[in-house]
Short mmCIF file of N, CA and C in Angstrom, two decimals:
data_model
loop_
_atom_site.label_atom_id
_atom_site.label_comp_id
_atom_site.label_asym_id
_atom_site.label_seq_id
_atom_site.Cartn_x
_atom_site.Cartn_y
_atom_site.Cartn_z
N GLU A 1 24.35 7.65 3.77
CA GLU A 1 23.60 6.67 2.97
C GLU A 1 22.17 7.22 3.18
N GLU A 2 21.43 7.46 4.29
CA GLU A 2 20.18 8.09 4.42
C GLU A 2 20.00 9.12 3.78
N GLU A 3 20.78 9.83 3.27
CA GLU A 3 20.43 11.14 2.67
C GLU A 3 20.42 10.87 1.34
N GLU A 4 21.09 9.53 0.57
CA GLU A 4 20.94 9.04 -0.76
C GLU A 4 19.78 8.50 -1.02
N GLU A 5 19.43 7.68 0.41
CA GLU A 5 17.99 7.00 -0.10
C GLU A 5 17.02 8.24 0.07
N GLU A 6 17.04 9.42 0.96
CA GLU A 6 15.94 10.24 0.76
C GLU A 6 16.04 10.98 -0.61
N LYS A 7 17.42 11.18 -1.33
CA LYS A 7 17.07 11.74 -2.41
C LYS A 7 16.45 10.86 -3.58
N ASP A 8 16.89 9.70 -3.53
CA ASP A 8 16.06 8.63 -4.28
C ASP A 8 14.58 8.74 -4.32
N GLU A 9 13.94 8.71 -3.07
CA GLU A 9 12.92 8.63 -2.67
C GLU A 9 11.87 9.99 -3.10
N LEU A 10 12.73 11.01 -2.99
CA LEU A 10 12.10 12.35 -3.62
C LEU A 10 12.28 12.09 -4.99
N GLU A 11 13.38 11.70 -5.77
CA GLU A 11 13.17 11.69 -7.13
C GLU A 11 12.07 10.76 -7.57
N PHE A 12 11.72 9.58 -6.99
CA PHE A 12 10.93 8.92 -7.33
C PHE A 12 9.62 9.77 -7.40
N LEU A 13 9.24 10.16 -6.59
CA LEU A 13 8.09 11.13 -6.07
C LEU A 13 7.77 11.91 -7.27
N PHE A 14 8.87 12.99 -7.53
CA PHE A 14 8.91 13.98 -8.50
C PHE A 14 8.52 13.37 -9.65
N GLU A 15 9.04 12.24 -9.88
CA GLU A 15 9.02 11.52 -11.68
C GLU A 15 7.56 11.19 -11.52
N SER A 16 7.05 10.56 -10.45
CA SER A 16 5.83 9.86 -10.51
C SER A 16 4.92 11.15 -10.77
N LYS A 17 4.91 12.23 -10.19
CA LYS A 17 4.18 13.43 -9.97
C LYS A 17 4.13 13.90 -11.43
N ASP A 18 5.23 13.64 -12.22
CA ASP A 18 5.36 14.41 -13.84
C ASP A 18 4.35 13.44 -14.49
N GLU A 19 4.23 12.34 -14.31
CA GLU A 19 3.66 11.04 -15.02
C GLU A 19 1.95 11.40 -14.77
N GLY A 20 1.88 11.76 -13.74
CA GLY A 20 0.27 12.15 -13.35
C GLY A 20 -0.08 11.81 -11.92
N VAL A 21 -1.14 11.57 -11.43
CA VAL A 21 -1.36 11.70 -10.14
C VAL A 21 -1.13 10.34 -9.32
N VAL A 22 -0.49 10.56 -8.25
CA VAL A 22 -0.15 9.67 -7.42
C VAL A 22 -0.55 9.55 -6.03
N TYR A 23 -1.27 8.51 -5.54
CA TYR A 23 -1.86 8.34 -4.45
C TYR A 23 -0.97 7.86 -3.07
N MET A 24 -0.71 8.63 -2.10
CA MET A 24 0.06 8.11 -1.01
C MET A 24 -0.62 7.62 0.05
N LEU A 25 -0.41 6.44 0.65
CA LEU A 25 -1.39 6.00 1.43
C LEU A 25 -0.55 5.41 2.58
N GLY A 26 -0.70 6.24 3.88
CA GLY A 26 0.11 5.71 5.27
C GLY A 26 -0.68 4.36 5.76
N GLN A 27 0.37 3.69 6.29
CA GLN A 27 -0.26 2.52 6.86
C GLN A 27 0.87 2.41 8.18
N SER A 28 0.33 2.14 9.71
CA SER A 28 0.75 1.96 10.71
C SER A 28 0.55 0.30 11.18
N ASP A 29 1.49 -0.26 11.59
CA ASP A 29 1.33 -1.41 12.56
C ASP A 29 2.04 -1.16 13.99
N VAL A 30 1.24 -1.80 15.05
CA VAL A 30 1.56 -1.73 16.27
C VAL A 30 2.02 -2.99 16.85
N ARG A 31 3.26 -2.96 17.48
CA ARG A 31 3.54 -4.40 18.08
C ARG A 31 4.01 -4.09 19.57
N ALA A 32 3.36 -5.32 20.35
CA ALA A 32 4.02 -4.86 21.93
C ALA A 32 5.51 -5.31 21.92
N ASP A 33 6.04 -4.50 22.93
CA ASP A 33 7.25 -4.73 23.27
C ASP A 33 7.50 -5.89 23.79
N SER A 34 8.64 -6.78 23.71
CA SER A 34 8.98 -8.12 24.29
C SER A 34 9.07 -7.89 25.79
N SER A 35 9.09 -6.95 26.13
CA SER A 35 9.35 -6.78 27.95
C SER A 35 7.61 -6.21 28.20
N SER A 36 6.99 -6.36 27.30
CA SER A 36 5.28 -6.10 28.34
C SER A 36 4.83 -7.19 28.49
N SER A 37 3.64 -7.28 29.50
CA SER A 37 3.02 -8.33 29.88
C SER A 37 2.52 -9.16 28.64
N LEU A 38 2.12 -10.46 29.04
CA LEU A 38 1.68 -11.51 28.09
C LEU A 38 0.23 -11.00 27.91
N VAL A 39 -0.52 -10.39 28.69
CA VAL A 39 -2.04 -9.96 28.11
C VAL A 39 -1.72 -8.81 27.27
N LYS A 40 -0.89 -7.90 27.63
CA LYS A 40 -0.94 -6.68 26.42
C LYS A 40 -0.10 -7.03 25.37
N ARG A 41 0.79 -8.03 25.32
CA ARG A 41 1.39 -8.65 24.23
C ARG A 41 0.23 -9.28 23.16
N MET A 42 -0.78 -10.34 23.58
CA MET A 42 -1.93 -10.80 22.99
C MET A 42 -2.41 -10.07 22.59
N VAL A 43 -3.43 -8.91 23.22
CA VAL A 43 -4.27 -7.96 22.89
C VAL A 43 -3.67 -7.05 21.61
N VAL A 44 -2.43 -6.42 21.98
CA VAL A 44 -1.84 -5.74 20.80
C VAL A 44 -1.34 -6.46 19.89
N ASN A 45 -0.61 -7.33 19.63
CA ASN A 45 -0.04 -8.22 18.79
C ASN A 45 -1.28 -9.05 17.94
N TYR A 46 -2.09 -9.75 18.42
CA TYR A 46 -2.97 -10.49 17.77
C TYR A 46 -4.51 -9.72 17.55
N ALA A 47 -5.05 -9.03 18.50
CA ALA A 47 -5.95 -8.31 18.06
C ALA A 47 -6.02 -7.34 17.45
N TYR A 48 -5.00 -6.45 17.65
CA TYR A 48 -4.99 -5.18 16.43
C TYR A 48 -4.62 -5.89 15.12
N ASP A 49 -3.94 -6.73 14.87
CA ASP A 49 -3.61 -7.71 13.76
C ASP A 49 -4.71 -8.15 12.97
N PHE A 50 -5.77 -8.66 13.70
CA PHE A 50 -7.11 -9.09 13.20
C PHE A 50 -7.55 -8.34 12.74
N LEU A 51 -8.03 -7.17 13.59
CA LEU A 51 -8.79 -5.88 12.93
C LEU A 51 -7.99 -5.45 11.96
N ARG A 52 -6.61 -5.15 11.70
CA ARG A 52 -5.99 -4.65 10.68
C ARG A 52 -6.44 -5.35 9.05
N ARG A 53 -6.44 -6.72 9.48
CA ARG A 53 -6.29 -7.46 8.35
C ARG A 53 -8.23 -7.72 7.80
N ASN A 54 -8.78 -7.31 8.57
CA ASN A 54 -10.27 -7.64 8.24
C ASN A 54 -10.95 -6.35 8.02
N CYS A 55 -10.30 -5.36 8.01
CA CYS A 55 -11.04 -3.90 7.86
C CYS A 55 -10.36 -3.84 6.46
N ARG A 56 -11.14 -2.96 5.59
CA ARG A 56 -10.96 -2.56 4.14
C ARG A 56 -9.85 -1.66 3.98
N LYS A 57 -8.85 -2.37 3.29
CA LYS A 57 -7.71 -1.05 3.00
C LYS A 57 -8.28 0.03 2.31
N GLY A 58 -7.45 1.37 2.67
CA GLY A 58 -7.99 2.46 1.58
C GLY A 58 -7.74 2.55 0.53
N SER A 59 -6.73 1.99 -0.45
CA SER A 59 -6.76 1.35 -1.72
C SER A 59 -8.27 1.06 -2.43
N VAL A 60 -8.57 0.04 -1.69
CA VAL A 60 -9.81 -0.70 -1.86
C VAL A 60 -11.01 0.19 -1.73
N ALA A 61 -10.93 0.66 -0.79
CA ALA A 61 -11.94 1.80 -0.75
C ALA A 61 -12.22 2.76 -1.48
N LEU A 62 -10.93 3.43 -1.69
CA LEU A 62 -11.15 4.59 -2.66
C LEU A 62 -11.19 4.34 -3.99
N ILE A 63 -10.71 2.85 -4.51
CA ILE A 63 -11.06 2.40 -5.80
C ILE A 63 -9.42 2.89 -6.49
N VAL A 64 -8.23 2.74 -5.75
CA VAL A 64 -7.26 3.53 -6.11
C VAL A 64 -6.50 2.87 -7.37
N PRO A 65 -5.99 2.94 -8.48
CA PRO A 65 -5.41 2.42 -9.63
C PRO A 65 -4.24 1.91 -8.67
N HIS A 66 -3.51 0.61 -8.90
CA HIS A 66 -2.59 -0.09 -8.27
C HIS A 66 -1.06 0.87 -8.80
N GLN A 67 -1.29 1.02 -10.06
CA GLN A 67 -0.06 1.80 -10.64
C GLN A 67 0.28 3.08 -10.22
N ARG A 68 -0.96 3.54 -9.56
CA ARG A 68 -0.65 5.20 -9.46
C ARG A 68 -0.46 5.08 -7.71
N LEU A 69 -0.30 3.92 -6.85
CA LEU A 69 -0.64 3.85 -5.64
C LEU A 69 1.04 3.76 -5.04
N LEU A 70 1.31 4.49 -4.03
CA LEU A 70 2.62 4.54 -2.93
C LEU A 70 2.01 4.53 -1.97
N GLU A 71 2.33 3.20 -1.08
CA GLU A 71 2.38 2.88 0.17
C GLU A 71 3.45 2.98 1.07
N VAL A 72 3.42 3.93 2.31
CA VAL A 72 4.67 4.10 3.07
C VAL A 72 3.83 3.38 4.58
N GLY A 73 4.83 3.17 5.33
CA GLY A 73 4.50 2.47 6.34
C GLY A 73 5.25 2.75 7.73
N MET A 74 4.97 2.41 8.90
CA MET A 74 5.53 2.82 10.25
C MET A 74 5.39 1.74 11.27
N ILE A 75 6.34 1.12 11.90
CA ILE A 75 5.82 0.26 12.66
C ILE A 75 6.31 0.79 14.36
N TYR A 76 5.05 0.81 15.21
CA TYR A 76 5.10 1.48 16.47
C TYR A 76 5.25 0.11 17.43
N HIS A 77 6.49 0.29 18.14
CA HIS A 77 6.63 -0.84 19.73
C HIS A 77 6.23 -0.21 20.89
N ILE A 78 5.22 -0.37 21.38
CA ILE A 78 4.59 0.01 22.80
C ILE A 78 4.92 -0.77 23.71
#
């Protein structure tokens, strides 16, 4: 099943490439593990989220057309 998803994603990327320029932007999200201390969870979950939401996104700063944008993301549990 994962191989099929990877093939679909690669096919989408190649089709998009054939149509023109495609911008890929990576995003990451950091979350404190539930076994972490309360202070660490507050700092990581809330302070990091506040900073992430209040900083300009790469697509806005680079003036990337929405039709040509592909965003990929990852969640890190620390």
